[in-house]
Backbone as JSON, one array per atom type, in Angstrom:
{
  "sequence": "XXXXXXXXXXXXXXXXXXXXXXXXXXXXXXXXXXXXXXXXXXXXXXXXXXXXXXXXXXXXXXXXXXXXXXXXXXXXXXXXXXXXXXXXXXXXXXXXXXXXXXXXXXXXXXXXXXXXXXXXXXXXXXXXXXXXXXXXXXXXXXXXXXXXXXXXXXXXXXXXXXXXXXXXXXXXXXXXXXXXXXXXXXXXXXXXXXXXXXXXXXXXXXXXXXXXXXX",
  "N": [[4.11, 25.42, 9.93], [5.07, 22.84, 7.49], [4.54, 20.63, 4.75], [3.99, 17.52, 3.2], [3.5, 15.82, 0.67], [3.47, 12.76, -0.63], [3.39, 10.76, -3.32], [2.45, 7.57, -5.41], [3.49, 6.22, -8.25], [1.78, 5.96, -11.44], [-0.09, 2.5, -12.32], [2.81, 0.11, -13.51], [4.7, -1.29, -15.87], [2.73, -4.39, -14.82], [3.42, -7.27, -14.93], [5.64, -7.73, -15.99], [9.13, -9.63, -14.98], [11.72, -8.43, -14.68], [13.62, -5.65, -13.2], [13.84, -3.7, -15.27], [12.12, -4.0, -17.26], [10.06, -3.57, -15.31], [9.86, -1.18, -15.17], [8.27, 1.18, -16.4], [5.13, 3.02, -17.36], [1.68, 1.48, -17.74], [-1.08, 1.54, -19.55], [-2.96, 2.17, -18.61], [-1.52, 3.17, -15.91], [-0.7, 5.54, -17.33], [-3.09, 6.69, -17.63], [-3.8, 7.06, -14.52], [-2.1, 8.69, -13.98], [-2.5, 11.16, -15.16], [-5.33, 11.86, -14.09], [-4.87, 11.91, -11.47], [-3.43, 14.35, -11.59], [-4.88, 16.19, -12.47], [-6.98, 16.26, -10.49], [-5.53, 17.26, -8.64], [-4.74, 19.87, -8.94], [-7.46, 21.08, -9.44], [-8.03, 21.09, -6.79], [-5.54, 21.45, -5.0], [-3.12, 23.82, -3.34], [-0.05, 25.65, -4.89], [3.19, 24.21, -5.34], [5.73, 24.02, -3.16], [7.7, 23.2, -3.73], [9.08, 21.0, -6.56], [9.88, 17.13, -6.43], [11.0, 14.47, -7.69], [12.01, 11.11, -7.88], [14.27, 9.14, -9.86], [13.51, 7.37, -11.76], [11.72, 5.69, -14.96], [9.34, 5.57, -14.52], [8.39, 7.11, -12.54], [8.77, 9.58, -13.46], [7.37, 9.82, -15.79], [5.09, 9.39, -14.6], [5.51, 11.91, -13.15], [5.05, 13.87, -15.58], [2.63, 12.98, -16.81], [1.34, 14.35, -14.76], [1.41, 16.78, -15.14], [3.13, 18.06, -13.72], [6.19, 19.63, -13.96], [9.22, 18.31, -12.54], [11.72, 20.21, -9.94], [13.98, 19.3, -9.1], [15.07, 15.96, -9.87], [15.89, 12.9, -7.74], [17.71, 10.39, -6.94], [17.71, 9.05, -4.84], [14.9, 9.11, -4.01], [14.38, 6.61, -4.99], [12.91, 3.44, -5.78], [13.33, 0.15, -4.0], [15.17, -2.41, -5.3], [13.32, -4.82, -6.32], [13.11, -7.16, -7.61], [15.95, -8.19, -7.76], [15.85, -8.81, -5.17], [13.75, -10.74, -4.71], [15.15, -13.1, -6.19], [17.37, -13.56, -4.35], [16.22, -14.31, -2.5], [15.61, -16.72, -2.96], [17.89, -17.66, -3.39], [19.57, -17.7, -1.88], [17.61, -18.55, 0.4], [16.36, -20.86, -0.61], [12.83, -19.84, -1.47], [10.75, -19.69, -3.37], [9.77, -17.56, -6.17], [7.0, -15.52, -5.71], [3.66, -16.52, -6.74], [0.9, -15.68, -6.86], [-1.18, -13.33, -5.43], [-2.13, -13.91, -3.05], [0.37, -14.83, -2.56], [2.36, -13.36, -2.52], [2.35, -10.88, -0.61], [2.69, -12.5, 1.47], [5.74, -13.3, 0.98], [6.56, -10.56, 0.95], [6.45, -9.82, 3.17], [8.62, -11.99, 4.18], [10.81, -11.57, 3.11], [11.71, -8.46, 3.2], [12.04, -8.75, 6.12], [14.28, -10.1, 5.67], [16.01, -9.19, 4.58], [16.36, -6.85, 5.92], [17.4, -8.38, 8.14], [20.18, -8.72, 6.98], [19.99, -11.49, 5.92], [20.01, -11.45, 3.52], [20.93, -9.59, 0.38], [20.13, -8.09, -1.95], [20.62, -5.35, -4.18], [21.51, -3.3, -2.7], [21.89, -2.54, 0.77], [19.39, -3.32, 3.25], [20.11, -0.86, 5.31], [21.24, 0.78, 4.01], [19.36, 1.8, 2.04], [17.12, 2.3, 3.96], [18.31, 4.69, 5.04], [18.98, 6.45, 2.94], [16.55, 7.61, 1.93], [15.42, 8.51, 4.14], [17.52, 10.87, 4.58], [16.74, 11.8, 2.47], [14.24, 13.04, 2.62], [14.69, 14.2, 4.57], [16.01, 16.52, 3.96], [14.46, 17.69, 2.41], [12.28, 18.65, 3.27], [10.86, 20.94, 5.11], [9.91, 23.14, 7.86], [7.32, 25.06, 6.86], [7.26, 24.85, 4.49], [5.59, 23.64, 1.42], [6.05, 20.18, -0.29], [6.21, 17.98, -3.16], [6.74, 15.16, -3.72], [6.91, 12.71, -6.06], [7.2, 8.85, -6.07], [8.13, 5.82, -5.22], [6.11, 2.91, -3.77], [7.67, 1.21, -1.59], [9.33, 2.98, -1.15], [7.31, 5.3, 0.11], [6.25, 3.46, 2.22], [8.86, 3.51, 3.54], [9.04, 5.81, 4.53], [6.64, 6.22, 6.27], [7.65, 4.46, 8.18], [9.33, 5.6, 9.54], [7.95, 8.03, 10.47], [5.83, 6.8, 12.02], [6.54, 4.83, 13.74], [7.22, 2.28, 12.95], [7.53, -1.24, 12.88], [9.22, -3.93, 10.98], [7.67, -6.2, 9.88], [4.63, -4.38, 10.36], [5.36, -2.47, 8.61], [5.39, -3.82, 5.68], [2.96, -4.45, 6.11], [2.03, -2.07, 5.31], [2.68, -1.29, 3.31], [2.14, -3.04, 1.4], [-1.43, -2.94, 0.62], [-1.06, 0.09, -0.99], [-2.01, 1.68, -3.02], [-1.17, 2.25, -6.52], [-0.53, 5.41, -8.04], [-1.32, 7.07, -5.51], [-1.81, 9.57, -2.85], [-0.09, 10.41, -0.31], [-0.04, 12.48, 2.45], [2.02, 14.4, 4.92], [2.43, 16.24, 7.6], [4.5, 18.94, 8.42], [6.82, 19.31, 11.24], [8.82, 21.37, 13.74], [9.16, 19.14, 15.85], [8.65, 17.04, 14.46], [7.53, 14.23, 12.21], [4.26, 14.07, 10.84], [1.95, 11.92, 10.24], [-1.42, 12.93, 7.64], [-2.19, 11.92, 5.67], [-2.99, 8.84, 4.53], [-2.79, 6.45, 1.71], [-4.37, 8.32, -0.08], [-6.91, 8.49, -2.89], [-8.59, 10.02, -4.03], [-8.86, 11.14, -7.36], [-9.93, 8.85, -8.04], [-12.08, 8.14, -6.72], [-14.78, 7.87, -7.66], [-18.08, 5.52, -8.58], [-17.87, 4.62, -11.04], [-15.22, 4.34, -11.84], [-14.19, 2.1, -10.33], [-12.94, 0.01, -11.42], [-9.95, 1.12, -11.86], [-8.69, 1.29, -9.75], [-5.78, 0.38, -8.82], [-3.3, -1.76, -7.23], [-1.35, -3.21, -8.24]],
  "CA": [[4.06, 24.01, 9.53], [5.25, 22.16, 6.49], [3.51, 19.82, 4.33], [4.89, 16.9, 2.79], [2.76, 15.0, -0.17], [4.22, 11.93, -1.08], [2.81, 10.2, -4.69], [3.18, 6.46, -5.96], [3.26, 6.05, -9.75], [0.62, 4.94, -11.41], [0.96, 1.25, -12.51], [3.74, 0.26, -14.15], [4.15, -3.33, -16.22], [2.85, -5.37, -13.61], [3.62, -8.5, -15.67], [7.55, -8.04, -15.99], [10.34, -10.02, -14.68], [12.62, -7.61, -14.22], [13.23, -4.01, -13.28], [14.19, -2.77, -16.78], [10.91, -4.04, -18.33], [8.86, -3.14, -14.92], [10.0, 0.44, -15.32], [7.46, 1.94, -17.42], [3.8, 3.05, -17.15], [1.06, 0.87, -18.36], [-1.87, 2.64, -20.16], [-3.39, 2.5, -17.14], [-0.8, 4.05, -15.33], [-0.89, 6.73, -18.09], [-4.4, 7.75, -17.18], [-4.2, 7.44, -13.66], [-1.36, 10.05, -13.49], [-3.66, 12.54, -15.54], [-6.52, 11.88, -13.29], [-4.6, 12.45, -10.03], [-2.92, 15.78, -11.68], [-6.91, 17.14, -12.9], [-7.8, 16.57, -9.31], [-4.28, 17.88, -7.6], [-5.35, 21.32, -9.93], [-8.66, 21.4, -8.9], [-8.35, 21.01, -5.59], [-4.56, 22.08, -4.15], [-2.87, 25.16, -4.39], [1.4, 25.2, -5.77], [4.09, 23.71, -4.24], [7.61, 25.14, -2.98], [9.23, 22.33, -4.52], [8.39, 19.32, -6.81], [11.03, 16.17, -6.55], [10.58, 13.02, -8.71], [12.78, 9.66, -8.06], [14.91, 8.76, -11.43], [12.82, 5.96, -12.71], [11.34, 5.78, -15.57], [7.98, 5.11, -13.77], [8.5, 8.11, -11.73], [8.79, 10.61, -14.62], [6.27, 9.27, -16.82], [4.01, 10.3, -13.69], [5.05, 13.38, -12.54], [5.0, 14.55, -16.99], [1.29, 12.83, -17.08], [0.34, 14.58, -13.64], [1.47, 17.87, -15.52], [4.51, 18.44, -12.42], [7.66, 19.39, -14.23], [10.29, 18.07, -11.21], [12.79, 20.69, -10.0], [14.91, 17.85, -8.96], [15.39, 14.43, -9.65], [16.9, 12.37, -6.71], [17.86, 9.26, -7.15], [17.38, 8.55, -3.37], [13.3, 8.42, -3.9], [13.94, 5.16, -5.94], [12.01, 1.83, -5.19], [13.96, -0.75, -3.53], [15.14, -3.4, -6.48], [12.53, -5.81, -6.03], [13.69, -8.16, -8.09], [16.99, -8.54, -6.81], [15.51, -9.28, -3.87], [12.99, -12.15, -4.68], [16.6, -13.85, -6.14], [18.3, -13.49, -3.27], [15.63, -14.68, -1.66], [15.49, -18.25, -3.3], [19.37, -18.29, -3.7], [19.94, -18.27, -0.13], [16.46, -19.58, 1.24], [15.06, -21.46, -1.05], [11.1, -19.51, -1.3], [10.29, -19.16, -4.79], [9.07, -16.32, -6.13], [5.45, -15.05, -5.67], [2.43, -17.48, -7.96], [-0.11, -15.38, -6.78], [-1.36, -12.3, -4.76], [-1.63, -14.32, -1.36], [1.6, -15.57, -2.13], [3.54, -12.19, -2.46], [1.96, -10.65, 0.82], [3.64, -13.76, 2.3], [6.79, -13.41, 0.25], [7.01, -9.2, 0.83], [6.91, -9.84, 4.54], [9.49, -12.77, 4.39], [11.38, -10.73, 2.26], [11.61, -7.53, 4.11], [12.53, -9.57, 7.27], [15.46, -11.25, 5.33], [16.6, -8.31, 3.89], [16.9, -6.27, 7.41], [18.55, -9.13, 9.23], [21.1, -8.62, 6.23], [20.7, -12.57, 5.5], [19.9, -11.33, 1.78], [21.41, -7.98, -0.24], [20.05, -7.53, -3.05], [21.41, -4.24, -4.5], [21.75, -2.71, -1.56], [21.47, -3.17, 2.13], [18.18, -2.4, 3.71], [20.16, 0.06, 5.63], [21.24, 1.6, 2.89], [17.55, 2.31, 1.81], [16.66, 3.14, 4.6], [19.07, 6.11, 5.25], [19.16, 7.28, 1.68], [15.38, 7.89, 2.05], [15.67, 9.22, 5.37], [18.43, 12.17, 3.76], [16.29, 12.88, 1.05], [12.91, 13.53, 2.83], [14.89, 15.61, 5.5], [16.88, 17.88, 3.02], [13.27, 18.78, 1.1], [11.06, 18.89, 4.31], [11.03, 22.44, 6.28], [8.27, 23.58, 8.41], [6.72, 26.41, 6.26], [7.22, 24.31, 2.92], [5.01, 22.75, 0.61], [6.48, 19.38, -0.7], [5.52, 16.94, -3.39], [7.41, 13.99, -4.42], [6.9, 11.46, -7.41], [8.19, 7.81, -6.14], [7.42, 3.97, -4.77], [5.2, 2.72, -2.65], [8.62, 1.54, -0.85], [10.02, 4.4, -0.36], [6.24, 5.89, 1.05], [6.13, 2.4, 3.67], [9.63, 3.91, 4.9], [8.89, 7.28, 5.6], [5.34, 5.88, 7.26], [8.29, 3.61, 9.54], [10.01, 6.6, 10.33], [6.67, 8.54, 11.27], [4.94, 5.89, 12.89], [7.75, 3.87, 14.34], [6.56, 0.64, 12.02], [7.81, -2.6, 12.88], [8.9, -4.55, 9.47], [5.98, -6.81, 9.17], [3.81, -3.42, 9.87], [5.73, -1.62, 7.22], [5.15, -4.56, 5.04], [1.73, -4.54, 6.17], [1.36, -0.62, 5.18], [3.52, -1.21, 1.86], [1.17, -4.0, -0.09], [-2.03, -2.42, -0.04], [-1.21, 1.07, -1.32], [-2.83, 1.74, -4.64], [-1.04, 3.0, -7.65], [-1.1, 7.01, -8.23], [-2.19, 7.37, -4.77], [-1.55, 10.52, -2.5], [0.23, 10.49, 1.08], [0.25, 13.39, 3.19], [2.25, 14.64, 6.25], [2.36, 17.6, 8.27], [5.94, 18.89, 9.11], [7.34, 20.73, 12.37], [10.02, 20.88, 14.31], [9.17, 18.32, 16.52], [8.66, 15.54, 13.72], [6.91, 14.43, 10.89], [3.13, 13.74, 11.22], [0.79, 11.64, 8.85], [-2.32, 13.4, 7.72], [-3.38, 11.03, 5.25], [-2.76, 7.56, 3.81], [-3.14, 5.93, 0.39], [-5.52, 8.59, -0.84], [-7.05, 8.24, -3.62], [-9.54, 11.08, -4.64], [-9.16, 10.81, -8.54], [-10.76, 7.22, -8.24], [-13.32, 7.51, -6.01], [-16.26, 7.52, -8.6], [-18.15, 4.37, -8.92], [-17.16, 3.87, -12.29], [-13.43, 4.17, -12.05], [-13.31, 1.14, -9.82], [-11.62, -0.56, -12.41], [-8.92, 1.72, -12.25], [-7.98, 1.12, -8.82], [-4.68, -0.64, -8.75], [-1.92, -2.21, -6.19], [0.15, -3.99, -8.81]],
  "C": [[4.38, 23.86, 8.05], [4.17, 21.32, 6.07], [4.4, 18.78, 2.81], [3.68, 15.74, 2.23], [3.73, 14.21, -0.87], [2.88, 10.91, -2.59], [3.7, 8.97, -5.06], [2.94, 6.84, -7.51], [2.41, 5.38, -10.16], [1.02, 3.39, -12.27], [1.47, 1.18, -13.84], [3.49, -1.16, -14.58], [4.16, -4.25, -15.35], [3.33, -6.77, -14.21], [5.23, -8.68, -15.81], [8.33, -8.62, -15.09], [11.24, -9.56, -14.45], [12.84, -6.57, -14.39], [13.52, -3.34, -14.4], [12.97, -3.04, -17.24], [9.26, -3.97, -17.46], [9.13, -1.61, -15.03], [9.55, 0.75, -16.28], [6.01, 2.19, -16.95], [2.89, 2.41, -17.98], [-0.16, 2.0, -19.1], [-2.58, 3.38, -19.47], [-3.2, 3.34, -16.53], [-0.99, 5.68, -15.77], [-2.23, 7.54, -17.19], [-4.85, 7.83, -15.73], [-3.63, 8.39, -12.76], [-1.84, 11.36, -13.75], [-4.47, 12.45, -14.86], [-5.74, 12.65, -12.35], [-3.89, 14.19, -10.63], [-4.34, 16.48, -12.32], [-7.25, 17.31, -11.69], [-6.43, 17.59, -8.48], [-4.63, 20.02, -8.04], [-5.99, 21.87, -9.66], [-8.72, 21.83, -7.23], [-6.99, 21.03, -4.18], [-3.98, 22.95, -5.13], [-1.1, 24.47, -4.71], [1.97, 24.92, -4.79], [5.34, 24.39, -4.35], [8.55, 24.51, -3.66], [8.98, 21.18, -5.02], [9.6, 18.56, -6.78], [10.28, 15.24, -6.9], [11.82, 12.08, -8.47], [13.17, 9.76, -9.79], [14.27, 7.46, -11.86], [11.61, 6.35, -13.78], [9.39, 6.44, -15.3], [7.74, 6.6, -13.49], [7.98, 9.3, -12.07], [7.75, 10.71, -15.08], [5.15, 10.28, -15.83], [3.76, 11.49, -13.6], [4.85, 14.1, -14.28], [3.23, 14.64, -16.77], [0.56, 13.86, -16.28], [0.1, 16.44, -14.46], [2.55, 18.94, -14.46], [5.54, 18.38, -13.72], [8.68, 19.56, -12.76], [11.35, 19.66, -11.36], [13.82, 20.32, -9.55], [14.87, 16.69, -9.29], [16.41, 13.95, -8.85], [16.6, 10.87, -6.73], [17.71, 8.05, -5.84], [16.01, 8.02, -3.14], [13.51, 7.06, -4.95], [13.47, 3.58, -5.26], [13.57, 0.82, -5.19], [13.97, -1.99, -5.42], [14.73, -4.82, -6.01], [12.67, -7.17, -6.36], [14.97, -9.27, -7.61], [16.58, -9.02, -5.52], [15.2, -11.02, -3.54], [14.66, -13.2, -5.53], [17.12, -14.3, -5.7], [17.63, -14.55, -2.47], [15.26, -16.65, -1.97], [16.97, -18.4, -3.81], [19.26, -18.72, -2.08], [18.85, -18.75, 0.81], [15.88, -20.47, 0.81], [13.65, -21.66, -1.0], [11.54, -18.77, -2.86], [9.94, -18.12, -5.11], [7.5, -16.34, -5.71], [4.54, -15.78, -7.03], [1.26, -16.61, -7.49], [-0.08, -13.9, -5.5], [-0.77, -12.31, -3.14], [-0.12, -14.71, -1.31], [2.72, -14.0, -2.52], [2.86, -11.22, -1.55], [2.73, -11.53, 1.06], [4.63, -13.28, 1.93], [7.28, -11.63, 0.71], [7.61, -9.04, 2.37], [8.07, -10.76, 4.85], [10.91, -11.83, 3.99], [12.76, -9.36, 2.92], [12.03, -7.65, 5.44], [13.9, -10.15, 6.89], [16.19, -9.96, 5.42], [17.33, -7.22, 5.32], [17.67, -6.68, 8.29], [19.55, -9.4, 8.28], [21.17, -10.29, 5.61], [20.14, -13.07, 3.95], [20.65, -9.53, 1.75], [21.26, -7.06, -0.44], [20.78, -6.33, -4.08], [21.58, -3.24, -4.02], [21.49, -2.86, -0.25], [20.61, -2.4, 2.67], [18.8, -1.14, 4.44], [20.79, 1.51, 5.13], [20.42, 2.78, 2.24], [17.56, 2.99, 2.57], [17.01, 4.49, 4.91], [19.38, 6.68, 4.04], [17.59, 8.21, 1.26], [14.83, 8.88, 3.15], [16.01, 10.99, 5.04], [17.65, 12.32, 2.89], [15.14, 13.78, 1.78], [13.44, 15.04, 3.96], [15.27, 16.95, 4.78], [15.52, 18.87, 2.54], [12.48, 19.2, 2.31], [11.23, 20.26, 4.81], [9.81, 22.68, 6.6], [7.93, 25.01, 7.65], [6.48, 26.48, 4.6], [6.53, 23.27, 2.21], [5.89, 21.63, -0.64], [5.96, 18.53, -1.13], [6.86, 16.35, -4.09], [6.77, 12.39, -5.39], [7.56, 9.81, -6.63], [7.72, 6.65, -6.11], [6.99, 3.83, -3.5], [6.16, 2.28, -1.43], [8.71, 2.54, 0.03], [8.76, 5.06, 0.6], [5.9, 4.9, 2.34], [7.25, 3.23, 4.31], [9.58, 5.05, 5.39], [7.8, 7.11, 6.44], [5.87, 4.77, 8.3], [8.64, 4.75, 10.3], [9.44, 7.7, 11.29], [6.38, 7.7, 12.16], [5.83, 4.74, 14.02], [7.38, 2.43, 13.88], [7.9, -0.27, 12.97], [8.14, -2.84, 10.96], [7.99, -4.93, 9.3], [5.04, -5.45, 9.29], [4.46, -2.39, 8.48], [5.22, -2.5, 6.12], [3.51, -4.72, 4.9], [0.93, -3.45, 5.28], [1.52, -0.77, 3.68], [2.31, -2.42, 1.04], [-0.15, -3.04, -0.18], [-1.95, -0.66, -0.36], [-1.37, 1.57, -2.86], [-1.75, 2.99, -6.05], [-1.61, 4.3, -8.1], [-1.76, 7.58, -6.55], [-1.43, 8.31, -3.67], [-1.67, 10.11, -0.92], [0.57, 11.53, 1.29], [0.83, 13.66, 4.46], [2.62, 15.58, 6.28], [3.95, 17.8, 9.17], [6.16, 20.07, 10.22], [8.36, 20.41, 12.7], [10.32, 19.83, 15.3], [9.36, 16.64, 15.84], [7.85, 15.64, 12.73], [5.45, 13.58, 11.32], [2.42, 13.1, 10.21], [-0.61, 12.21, 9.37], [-3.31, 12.45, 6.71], [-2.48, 10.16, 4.39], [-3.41, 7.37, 2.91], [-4.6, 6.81, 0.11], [-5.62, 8.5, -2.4], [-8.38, 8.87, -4.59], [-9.86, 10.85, -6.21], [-9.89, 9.64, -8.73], [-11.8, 7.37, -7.41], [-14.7, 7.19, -6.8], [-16.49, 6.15, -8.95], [-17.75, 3.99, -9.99], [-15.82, 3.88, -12.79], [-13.09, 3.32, -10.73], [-12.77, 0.26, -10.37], [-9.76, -0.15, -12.24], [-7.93, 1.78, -11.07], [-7.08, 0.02, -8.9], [-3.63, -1.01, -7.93], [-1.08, -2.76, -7.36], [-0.3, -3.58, -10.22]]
}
């Protein structure tokens, strides 16, 4: 068996307008990539192969976690979110997101537009999807320990491709998954298995519930 640990970044400027000025880690972020690499230390052994997504975000993480990548692939990169919500009030007229409840609403509308192609953005969901697809297969092998750096994206579509998601359940899986937080699956030759969702070990102590973050 394989083993295939997938990692979000921890948060990045949730407050930005657009992906050049959300690509970065907040201070936050900073310390919740050192947390999760104190506990990854403590408590797993090395991996066969680290890969990190090319975003700023990405990096920042896997440096803080104390992972130097032996790849960067540009394939683990987060869907351009932005571009999206654009698209999504050029050609539908739905505003962006004013609030939490209103981007749940907006991720699932979104995500639905974007698949029935009657939005773009900067690439076509099936684009994504099969560039994500090719990456996870190339690194996966049954007998290899795999960790990857990327977006909570990219970790909803490999938990479609496991689980056989629906959009709205991908959408469902994709909002609450917490910044810095550790997905596991178990690889064979039959398929790819989840062993564990949005963990989040470095945070569990009552007094780092502050530090838990989705956005």
């Amino acid at each position: 068996m394989g083993e295939l640990y997938l990692v979000r970044h921890g948060q990045a400027n949730s407050g930005a307008t657009t992906e050049e000025d959300y690509d970065r880690l907040s201070g936050l972020g900073h310390a919740q990539a050192r947390r999760l690499g104190d506990w990854m230390r403590d408590h797993e052994g090395p991996f066969d192969q680290v890969l990190c997504g090319s975003m700023r975000r990405h990096r920042e993480t896997a440096k803080g976690m104390g992972y130097t990548p032996d790849h960067i692939d540009a394939r683990l990169n987060e869907m351009e979110y932005f571009a999206l919500v654009r698209d999504m009030e050029v050609n539908h007229g739905i505003r962006p997101p004013a609030s939490s409840e209103d981007f749940a609403d907006h991720m699932t509308q979104t995500l639905n537009a974007w698949e029935q192609t009657t939005i773009a953005g900067a690439e076509p969901f099936s684009t994504f999807e099969t560039r994500i697809q090719a990456a996870v297969s190339e690194a996966t092998k049954p007998g290899k320990r795999v960790l990857c750096i990327t977006s909570a994206g990219v970790i909803a579509m490999v938990m479609r491709g496991a689980l056989g998601l629906s959009i709205e359940q991908m959408a469902h899986v994709l909002l609450p998954i917490y910044n810095s937080s550790l997905h596991r699956f178990r690889i064979r030759p039959e398929g790819t298995f989840l062993l564990t969702f949005n963990g989040i070990p470095h945070l569990d102590a009552p007094d780092l519930a502050d530090q838990r973050t989705h956005l």
